[in-house]
Amino acid sequence: MSLAAPALVVLAAEPLYLLVDTAVVGNLGTVALGGLAVGGGLLAWSAALLNFLAYGTTARAARRAGAGDRPGAVAEGVQATWLAAALGVVVLVFFQITAGPFTRLLAGGAGPVAEAGEEWLRVASLGLPLLLVSLAGNGWLRGVQELRRPVRFVLAGSVASLVLCPLLVYTAGWGLVGSAVANVIGQAITAGLFLRALSAEGVPWHPRPAAVFSQLVIGRDLLLRAAVLQLSFLVAAGVAARAGTAQLGAHQIALQLFFFLALVLDAYAIAAQTLVGHALGAGRPAEARVTARRVALWGLGTGTGVAVVLLALRGVVPPLFTDDPAVVDQALLVWWFLAAMQPLAGVVFALDGVLMGAGDVGYLRTLTIGSAVVGFLPLSLLSGPLDWGLAGVWTGLCLFIGIRLVGVLVRVAGDRWLTAPATVTA
């Protein structure tokens, strides 16, 4: 819990800001909310696609720290930071070139929602290199079991964004663009603090291509896993956009809550990843298995508690994000699905962390892709022609979580994950 509690703050800070951002923008009108859903969905897609910079770095750094090699663990952070900066610039240029076509594709064609999404994305994407540098910083600090400093770094940036967002959107009159500018400023503050912490360790800063390549080996499977996952969410958003503006707005509200709660539950995964990596790095597999059992129970209990709270607040929370009755009605429909999946998701996310800490990312890749192809994507795609609406999309998401639950339980019950990890420390 001493690891999970600060991890919870770090994980919740960004989605909490996005929830506030959604509420601020939602009061500008349905078009602005839809634009944030489109542009924000693309930006979240790219960030989630590259989150191996945090999770892969944690696995490698934790193994080295568990073996008593702190300088080697910090060196993983240096190489991950170089990789993050390079990838961030590439993705930034990509979005500056393709923002228009992508937002129109996701919004279902040209129009006010697509234009709003493009405007937001062009500004917000300037923060992508900064965001990825922060992911790398989180990764190596988690690996050496220092989770309190990232709390201060992330809160500094998030608080700045929270203060600036309504000021720039309303007081300065920048509207939706003000939301994007506030986001970039917050990311700059956080990234600067992570870079300062890395510099203070005194390790060499020069890039080492061999080390970067080794990080890409474990990142490859995490990248493929994240790519399919984010493609599924993009498809779901596209189906929601074509169902109507109210459905898209409700989907944005529910999806931001889903991401927020997923990262809250992921606090146990971060603790598990760090502890399992240290245990296996030190040659203590029995300790890793005990950790897996413990975090699964904590995930189940917390997910059940979250579900109860969601159901109790069903009539209270959706109106906080919008005053459009049609959007609220659609959000109330989705709410049942959002609550029902939380106990299952609590176990899934916790055991994902266990397998990542063990370096068993190949299995996680296959399981996630299979679950998306069998569950999430088919139901999302069928929801349009069969007129299932958001109920079909969110049924697919629940099935996706359920299939993954079976897969991780079966894997952790065996022994192969304890000996999976050669690429973690290569």
Coordinates of C-alpha atoms in Angstrom, one line a residue:
M1 CA 0.0 0.0 0.0
S2 CA 3.0 2.4 0.5
L3 CA 3.7 2.0 -3.2
A4 CA 0.1 1.9 -4.4
A5 CA -1.1 5.1 -2.5
P6 CA 1.4 7.5 -4.2
A7 CA 0.9 5.6 -7.5
L8 CA -2.8 6.3 -7.2
V9 CA -2.2 10.0 -7.0
V10 CA 0.1 10.0 -10.0
L11 CA -2.2 7.8 -12.1
A12 CA -5.4 9.8 -11.2
A13 CA -3.9 13.3 -11.7
E14 CA -4.0 13.3 -15.5
P15 CA -7.5 11.8 -15.9
L16 CA -8.8 13.9 -13.1
Y17 CA -7.7 17.0 -15.0
L18 CA -9.3 15.6 -18.1
L19 CA -12.6 15.1 -16.2
V20 CA -12.5 18.7 -15.1
D21 CA -11.5 19.8 -18.6
T22 CA -14.5 17.8 -19.9
A23 CA -16.8 19.6 -17.5
V24 CA -15.4 23.0 -18.4
V25 CA -15.6 22.4 -22.1
G26 CA -19.0 20.7 -21.8
N27 CA -20.5 24.0 -20.7
L28 CA -19.3 25.6 -23.9
G29 CA -21.9 23.5 -25.8
T30 CA -22.3 20.1 -27.4
V31 CA -20.1 21.0 -30.4
A32 CA -17.1 21.9 -28.1
L33 CA -17.7 18.7 -26.1
G34 CA -17.7 16.6 -29.3
G35 CA -14.6 18.3 -30.5
L36 CA -12.8 17.5 -27.3
A37 CA -14.0 13.9 -27.6
V38 CA -12.5 13.7 -31.1
G39 CA -9.3 15.6 -30.6
G40 CA -8.8 14.2 -27.0
G41 CA -9.4 10.7 -28.2
L42 CA -6.7 10.9 -30.8
L43 CA -4.2 12.5 -28.3
A44 CA -5.1 9.9 -25.7
W45 CA -4.6 7.2 -28.3
S46 CA -1.1 8.3 -29.0
A47 CA -0.2 8.6 -25.4
A48 CA -1.6 5.2 -24.5
L49 CA 0.1 3.7 -27.5
L50 CA 3.4 4.8 -26.2
N51 CA 2.9 4.1 -22.5
F52 CA 5.5 1.3 -22.7
L53 CA 7.9 4.1 -22.0
A54 CA 6.6 3.9 -18.4
Y55 CA 5.7 0.3 -18.0
G56 CA 8.6 -1.2 -19.9
T57 CA 11.1 1.1 -18.1
T58 CA 9.6 0.1 -14.7
A59 CA 10.1 -3.6 -15.5
R60 CA 13.7 -3.1 -16.6
A61 CA 14.6 -0.7 -13.8
A62 CA 13.0 -2.8 -11.1
R63 CA 14.9 -5.9 -12.2
R64 CA 18.2 -4.0 -12.0
A65 CA 17.3 -2.4 -8.6
G66 CA 16.2 -5.8 -7.2
A67 CA 19.6 -7.1 -8.1
G68 CA 21.3 -4.2 -6.3
D69 CA 22.3 -2.1 -9.3
R70 CA 20.7 1.3 -8.8
P71 CA 23.0 3.2 -11.2
G72 CA 21.9 0.6 -13.9
A73 CA 18.3 1.2 -13.0
V74 CA 18.7 5.0 -13.4
A75 CA 20.5 4.5 -16.6
E76 CA 17.4 2.8 -18.0
G77 CA 15.6 6.1 -17.2
V78 CA 18.2 8.1 -19.2
Q79 CA 17.8 5.9 -22.3
A80 CA 14.0 5.9 -21.9
T81 CA 14.1 9.7 -21.8
W82 CA 16.0 9.9 -25.1
L83 CA 13.6 7.5 -26.7
A84 CA 10.6 9.4 -25.3
A85 CA 11.9 12.8 -26.7
A86 CA 12.5 11.3 -30.1
L87 CA 9.1 9.5 -30.3
G88 CA 7.4 12.6 -29.0
V89 CA 8.7 14.8 -31.8
V90 CA 7.8 12.2 -34.4
V91 CA 4.2 12.0 -33.2
L92 CA 3.9 15.8 -32.9
V93 CA 4.9 16.2 -36.5
F94 CA 2.5 13.5 -37.5
F95 CA -0.4 15.2 -35.8
Q96 CA 0.4 18.6 -37.3
I97 CA 0.3 17.0 -40.7
T98 CA -2.7 14.8 -40.3
A99 CA -4.9 16.5 -37.7
G100 CA -7.6 17.5 -40.2
P101 CA -8.1 14.1 -42.0
F102 CA -8.1 12.2 -38.7
T103 CA -10.6 14.4 -36.9
R104 CA -12.9 14.4 -39.9
L105 CA -12.6 10.6 -40.1
L106 CA -13.4 10.1 -36.4
A107 CA -16.2 12.7 -36.4
G108 CA -17.9 11.0 -39.4
G109 CA -17.1 13.8 -41.9
A110 CA -16.5 17.5 -42.1
G111 CA -18.5 19.8 -39.8
P112 CA -18.3 21.9 -36.6
V113 CA -17.3 18.9 -34.4
A114 CA -14.4 17.9 -36.7
E115 CA -13.2 21.6 -37.0
A116 CA -13.3 22.0 -33.2
G117 CA -11.4 18.7 -32.7
E118 CA -8.7 19.7 -35.2
E119 CA -8.2 23.1 -33.6
W120 CA -7.8 21.5 -30.1
L121 CA -5.5 18.7 -31.4
R122 CA -3.1 21.0 -33.2
V123 CA -2.4 22.9 -30.0
A124 CA -2.6 20.1 -27.5
S125 CA -0.2 17.9 -29.5
L126 CA 2.6 20.4 -28.8
G127 CA 2.8 18.8 -25.3
L128 CA 3.3 15.3 -26.6
P129 CA 7.2 15.2 -26.3
L130 CA 6.8 16.6 -22.7
L131 CA 4.2 14.0 -21.8
L132 CA 6.3 11.1 -23.1
V133 CA 9.4 12.4 -21.1
S134 CA 7.2 12.3 -18.0
L135 CA 6.2 8.8 -18.8
A136 CA 9.8 7.7 -18.9
G137 CA 10.5 9.6 -15.7
N138 CA 7.7 7.8 -13.9
G139 CA 9.0 4.5 -15.2
W140 CA 12.5 4.6 -13.7
L141 CA 11.4 6.1 -10.4
R142 CA 8.8 3.4 -10.0
G143 CA 11.5 0.8 -10.7
V144 CA 13.7 2.1 -7.8
Q145 CA 10.6 2.2 -5.6
E146 CA 10.5 6.0 -5.4
L147 CA 6.9 6.9 -5.9
R148 CA 6.6 10.0 -3.7
R149 CA 8.6 12.3 -5.9
P150 CA 6.5 11.6 -9.0
V151 CA 3.5 12.7 -6.9
R152 CA 4.9 16.1 -6.4
F153 CA 6.0 16.4 -10.0
V154 CA 2.6 15.4 -11.5
L155 CA 0.6 17.4 -9.0
A156 CA 2.6 20.6 -9.8
G157 CA 1.7 20.3 -13.5
S158 CA -1.9 19.2 -12.9
V159 CA -2.7 21.9 -10.4
A160 CA -1.3 24.5 -12.9
S161 CA -3.5 23.1 -15.6
L162 CA -6.6 23.0 -13.4
V163 CA -6.2 26.6 -12.5
L164 CA -5.4 27.8 -16.0
C165 CA -8.1 25.8 -17.8
P166 CA -11.2 27.8 -16.8
L167 CA -9.2 31.0 -16.8
L168 CA -8.1 30.5 -20.4
V169 CA -11.4 29.0 -21.6
Y170 CA -13.7 31.6 -20.1
T171 CA -11.9 34.6 -18.7
A172 CA -9.4 34.9 -21.6
G173 CA -12.1 34.0 -24.0
W174 CA -10.0 31.4 -25.8
G175 CA -12.7 28.7 -25.7
L176 CA -11.7 25.2 -26.6
V177 CA -8.1 26.3 -27.5
G178 CA -7.7 27.5 -23.9
S179 CA -8.2 24.0 -22.7
A180 CA -5.4 22.7 -25.0
V181 CA -3.0 25.5 -23.9
A182 CA -3.6 24.8 -20.2
N183 CA -2.8 21.1 -20.9
V184 CA 0.5 21.9 -22.6
I185 CA 1.7 24.3 -19.8
G186 CA 1.0 21.6 -17.2
Q187 CA 2.9 19.0 -19.1
A188 CA 5.9 21.4 -19.5
I189 CA 6.1 21.8 -15.7
T190 CA 5.9 18.1 -14.9
A191 CA 8.5 17.1 -17.6
G192 CA 10.9 19.8 -16.3
L193 CA 10.7 18.3 -12.8
F194 CA 11.3 14.8 -14.0
L195 CA 14.4 15.9 -16.0
R196 CA 15.8 17.7 -13.0
A197 CA 15.4 14.6 -10.9
L198 CA 17.2 12.5 -13.5
S199 CA 20.1 15.0 -13.8
A200 CA 20.5 14.9 -10.0
E201 CA 21.4 11.1 -10.1
G202 CA 24.7 11.9 -11.8
V203 CA 24.6 9.1 -14.4
P204 CA 26.0 9.6 -17.9
W205 CA 23.5 11.3 -20.2
H206 CA 24.8 10.2 -23.6
P207 CA 22.4 8.0 -25.6
R208 CA 23.4 4.4 -26.1
P209 CA 21.7 2.9 -29.2
A210 CA 22.1 -0.7 -27.9
A211 CA 20.3 0.1 -24.6
V212 CA 17.5 2.0 -26.5
F213 CA 17.1 -1.0 -28.8
S214 CA 16.8 -3.3 -25.8
Q215 CA 14.0 -1.1 -24.4
L216 CA 12.3 -1.4 -27.7
V217 CA 12.3 -5.2 -27.5
I218 CA 10.0 -5.2 -24.5
G219 CA 8.3 -2.1 -25.8
R220 CA 7.4 -3.9 -29.0
D221 CA 4.9 -6.2 -27.4
L222 CA 3.5 -3.5 -25.2
L223 CA 3.2 -1.3 -28.3
L224 CA 1.3 -3.9 -30.3
R225 CA -1.0 -4.5 -27.3
A226 CA -1.6 -0.8 -26.8
A227 CA -2.2 -0.3 -30.6
V228 CA -5.0 -2.8 -30.8
L229 CA -6.5 -1.5 -27.5
Q230 CA -6.5 2.1 -28.7
L231 CA -7.7 1.1 -32.2
S232 CA -10.7 -0.5 -30.4
F233 CA -11.5 2.7 -28.5
L234 CA -11.1 4.8 -31.7
V235 CA -13.6 2.5 -33.5
A236 CA -16.0 2.8 -30.6
A237 CA -15.7 6.6 -30.7
G238 CA -16.3 6.5 -34.4
V239 CA -19.5 4.4 -34.0
A240 CA -20.7 6.8 -31.2
A241 CA -20.0 9.8 -33.5
R242 CA -22.1 8.3 -36.2
A243 CA -24.9 7.5 -33.8
G244 CA -25.4 11.2 -33.1
T245 CA -23.9 14.2 -31.3
A246 CA -25.6 13.3 -28.0
Q247 CA -24.3 9.8 -28.1
L248 CA -20.8 11.0 -28.8
G249 CA -21.0 13.5 -25.9
A250 CA -22.2 10.8 -23.5
H251 CA -19.6 8.4 -24.7
Q252 CA -16.9 11.0 -24.0
I253 CA -18.1 11.5 -20.5
A254 CA -18.4 7.8 -19.7
L255 CA -15.1 7.0 -21.4
Q256 CA -13.2 9.6 -19.4
L257 CA -14.6 8.2 -16.3
F258 CA -13.7 4.7 -17.4
F259 CA -10.1 5.8 -18.1
F260 CA -10.0 7.6 -14.7
L261 CA -11.2 4.6 -12.8
A262 CA -8.9 2.3 -14.8
L263 CA -5.9 4.3 -13.7
V264 CA -7.1 4.4 -10.2
L265 CA -7.4 0.7 -10.1
D266 CA -4.0 0.5 -11.9
A267 CA -2.4 1.8 -8.7
Y268 CA -2.3 -1.8 -7.5
A269 CA -0.7 -2.8 -10.8
I270 CA 2.1 -0.3 -10.4
A271 CA 2.8 -1.6 -6.9
A272 CA 2.7 -5.2 -8.2
Q273 CA 5.0 -4.4 -11.1
T274 CA 7.6 -2.9 -8.9
L275 CA 7.4 -5.6 -6.2
V276 CA 7.4 -8.5 -8.7
G277 CA 10.3 -7.0 -10.6
H278 CA 12.3 -6.6 -7.4
A279 CA 11.4 -10.1 -6.2
L280 CA 12.3 -11.8 -9.4
G281 CA 15.5 -9.7 -9.8
A282 CA 16.5 -10.9 -6.4
G283 CA 15.6 -14.5 -7.2
R284 CA 12.5 -14.8 -4.9
P285 CA 9.7 -16.3 -7.1
A286 CA 7.6 -17.3 -4.0
E287 CA 7.4 -13.6 -3.0
A288 CA 6.2 -12.7 -6.5
R289 CA 3.4 -15.2 -6.3
V290 CA 2.2 -13.9 -2.9
T291 CA 2.2 -10.4 -4.4
A292 CA 0.0 -11.6 -7.3
R293 CA -2.6 -13.1 -4.9
R294 CA -2.6 -10.0 -2.7
V295 CA -3.1 -7.4 -5.5
A296 CA -5.8 -9.5 -7.1
L297 CA -7.8 -9.4 -3.9
W298 CA -7.2 -5.7 -3.4
G299 CA -8.3 -5.1 -7.0
L300 CA -11.5 -7.1 -6.6
G301 CA -12.4 -5.3 -3.4
T302 CA -11.7 -1.8 -4.7
G303 CA -13.5 -2.5 -8.0
T304 CA -16.6 -3.6 -6.1
G305 CA -16.5 -0.5 -3.9
V306 CA -16.2 1.7 -7.0
A307 CA -19.2 0.0 -8.6
V308 CA -21.3 0.7 -5.6
V309 CA -20.4 4.3 -5.6
L310 CA -21.1 4.7 -9.3
L311 CA -24.5 3.3 -8.9
A312 CA -25.3 5.5 -5.9
L313 CA -24.2 8.6 -7.9
R314 CA -25.9 7.6 -11.2
G315 CA -28.3 10.5 -11.1
V316 CA -25.8 13.0 -9.8
V317 CA -22.6 12.8 -11.8
P318 CA -23.7 13.0 -15.5
P319 CA -25.4 16.4 -15.2
L320 CA -22.2 17.9 -13.8
F321 CA -20.6 17.5 -17.3
T322 CA -23.4 18.9 -19.4
D323 CA -26.8 20.5 -19.3
D324 CA -28.0 18.9 -22.5
P325 CA -30.8 16.5 -21.6
A326 CA -30.1 14.2 -24.6
V327 CA -26.5 13.8 -23.6
V328 CA -27.5 13.1 -19.9
D329 CA -30.0 10.5 -21.0
Q330 CA -27.4 8.6 -23.0
A331 CA -24.9 8.9 -20.2
L332 CA -27.4 7.3 -17.8
L333 CA -27.8 4.4 -20.1
V334 CA -24.0 3.8 -20.3
W335 CA -23.7 4.1 -16.5
W336 CA -25.0 0.6 -15.9
F337 CA -22.2 -0.9 -18.0
L338 CA -19.6 1.3 -16.5
A339 CA -20.5 0.2 -13.0
A340 CA -20.9 -3.5 -13.8
M341 CA -17.4 -3.9 -15.2
Q342 CA -15.5 -2.4 -12.3
P343 CA -15.0 -5.5 -10.1
L344 CA -13.8 -7.5 -13.1
A345 CA -11.5 -4.6 -14.2
G346 CA -10.0 -4.3 -10.7
V347 CA -8.6 -7.9 -10.9
V348 CA -7.6 -7.6 -14.6
F349 CA -5.6 -4.4 -14.1
A350 CA -3.9 -5.7 -11.0
L351 CA -2.8 -8.9 -12.6
D352 CA -1.7 -7.0 -15.7
G353 CA 0.8 -5.3 -13.5
V354 CA 2.0 -8.6 -12.1
L355 CA 2.7 -10.0 -15.6
M356 CA 4.4 -6.8 -16.7
G357 CA 6.7 -6.9 -13.7
A358 CA 7.6 -10.4 -14.6
G359 CA 8.3 -9.4 -18.2
D360 CA 5.6 -11.7 -19.5
V361 CA 4.5 -9.0 -22.0
G362 CA 4.2 -11.4 -24.9
Y363 CA 1.4 -13.2 -23.3
L364 CA -0.3 -9.9 -22.4
R365 CA 0.0 -8.8 -26.0
T366 CA -1.7 -12.0 -27.3
L367 CA -4.4 -11.9 -24.7
T368 CA -5.3 -8.3 -25.3
I369 CA -5.4 -8.6 -29.1
G370 CA -7.5 -11.7 -28.9
S371 CA -9.9 -10.2 -26.4
A372 CA -10.3 -7.1 -28.7
V373 CA -10.8 -9.1 -31.9
V374 CA -13.3 -11.5 -30.3
G375 CA -15.2 -9.2 -28.0
F376 CA -14.7 -5.4 -28.3
L377 CA -14.3 -4.8 -32.0
P378 CA -17.1 -7.0 -33.4
L379 CA -19.8 -5.6 -31.1
S380 CA -18.7 -2.0 -31.6
L381 CA -18.8 -2.4 -35.4
L382 CA -22.1 -4.2 -35.3
S383 CA -23.7 -1.5 -33.1
G384 CA -24.0 0.9 -36.1
P385 CA -25.8 -1.2 -38.7
L386 CA -27.8 -3.1 -36.1
D387 CA -28.8 0.2 -34.3
W388 CA -27.6 -1.0 -30.9
G389 CA -26.1 2.4 -30.1
L390 CA -24.0 3.0 -27.1
A391 CA -25.4 -0.2 -25.4
G392 CA -23.7 -2.3 -28.1
V393 CA -20.4 -0.5 -27.8
W394 CA -20.3 -0.8 -24.0
T395 CA -21.4 -4.4 -24.1
G396 CA -18.4 -5.0 -26.3
L397 CA -16.1 -3.3 -23.7
C398 CA -17.6 -5.4 -20.9
L399 CA -16.9 -8.6 -22.9
F400 CA -13.4 -7.4 -23.6
I401 CA -12.7 -7.1 -19.8
G402 CA -14.3 -10.4 -19.1
I403 CA -12.2 -12.3 -21.6
R404 CA -9.0 -10.7 -20.3
L405 CA -10.0 -11.7 -16.8
V406 CA -10.1 -15.3 -17.6
G407 CA -6.8 -15.1 -19.4
V408 CA -4.8 -13.5 -16.7
L409 CA -6.3 -15.7 -14.0
V410 CA -5.2 -18.8 -15.9
R411 CA -1.7 -17.5 -16.6
V412 CA -1.0 -16.4 -13.0
A413 CA -2.3 -19.8 -11.7
G414 CA 0.6 -21.5 -13.6
D415 CA 4.4 -21.1 -13.4
R416 CA 5.4 -19.9 -16.9
W417 CA 5.1 -16.2 -16.0
L418 CA 7.8 -16.7 -13.3
T419 CA 10.4 -17.6 -15.9
A420 CA 9.3 -15.5 -18.8
P421 CA 11.6 -12.5 -18.6
A422 CA 14.9 -12.8 -20.5
T423 CA 14.2 -9.7 -22.5
V424 CA 13.6 -7.5 -19.4
T425 CA 17.2 -7.3 -18.4
A426 CA 18.9 -8.0 -21.8

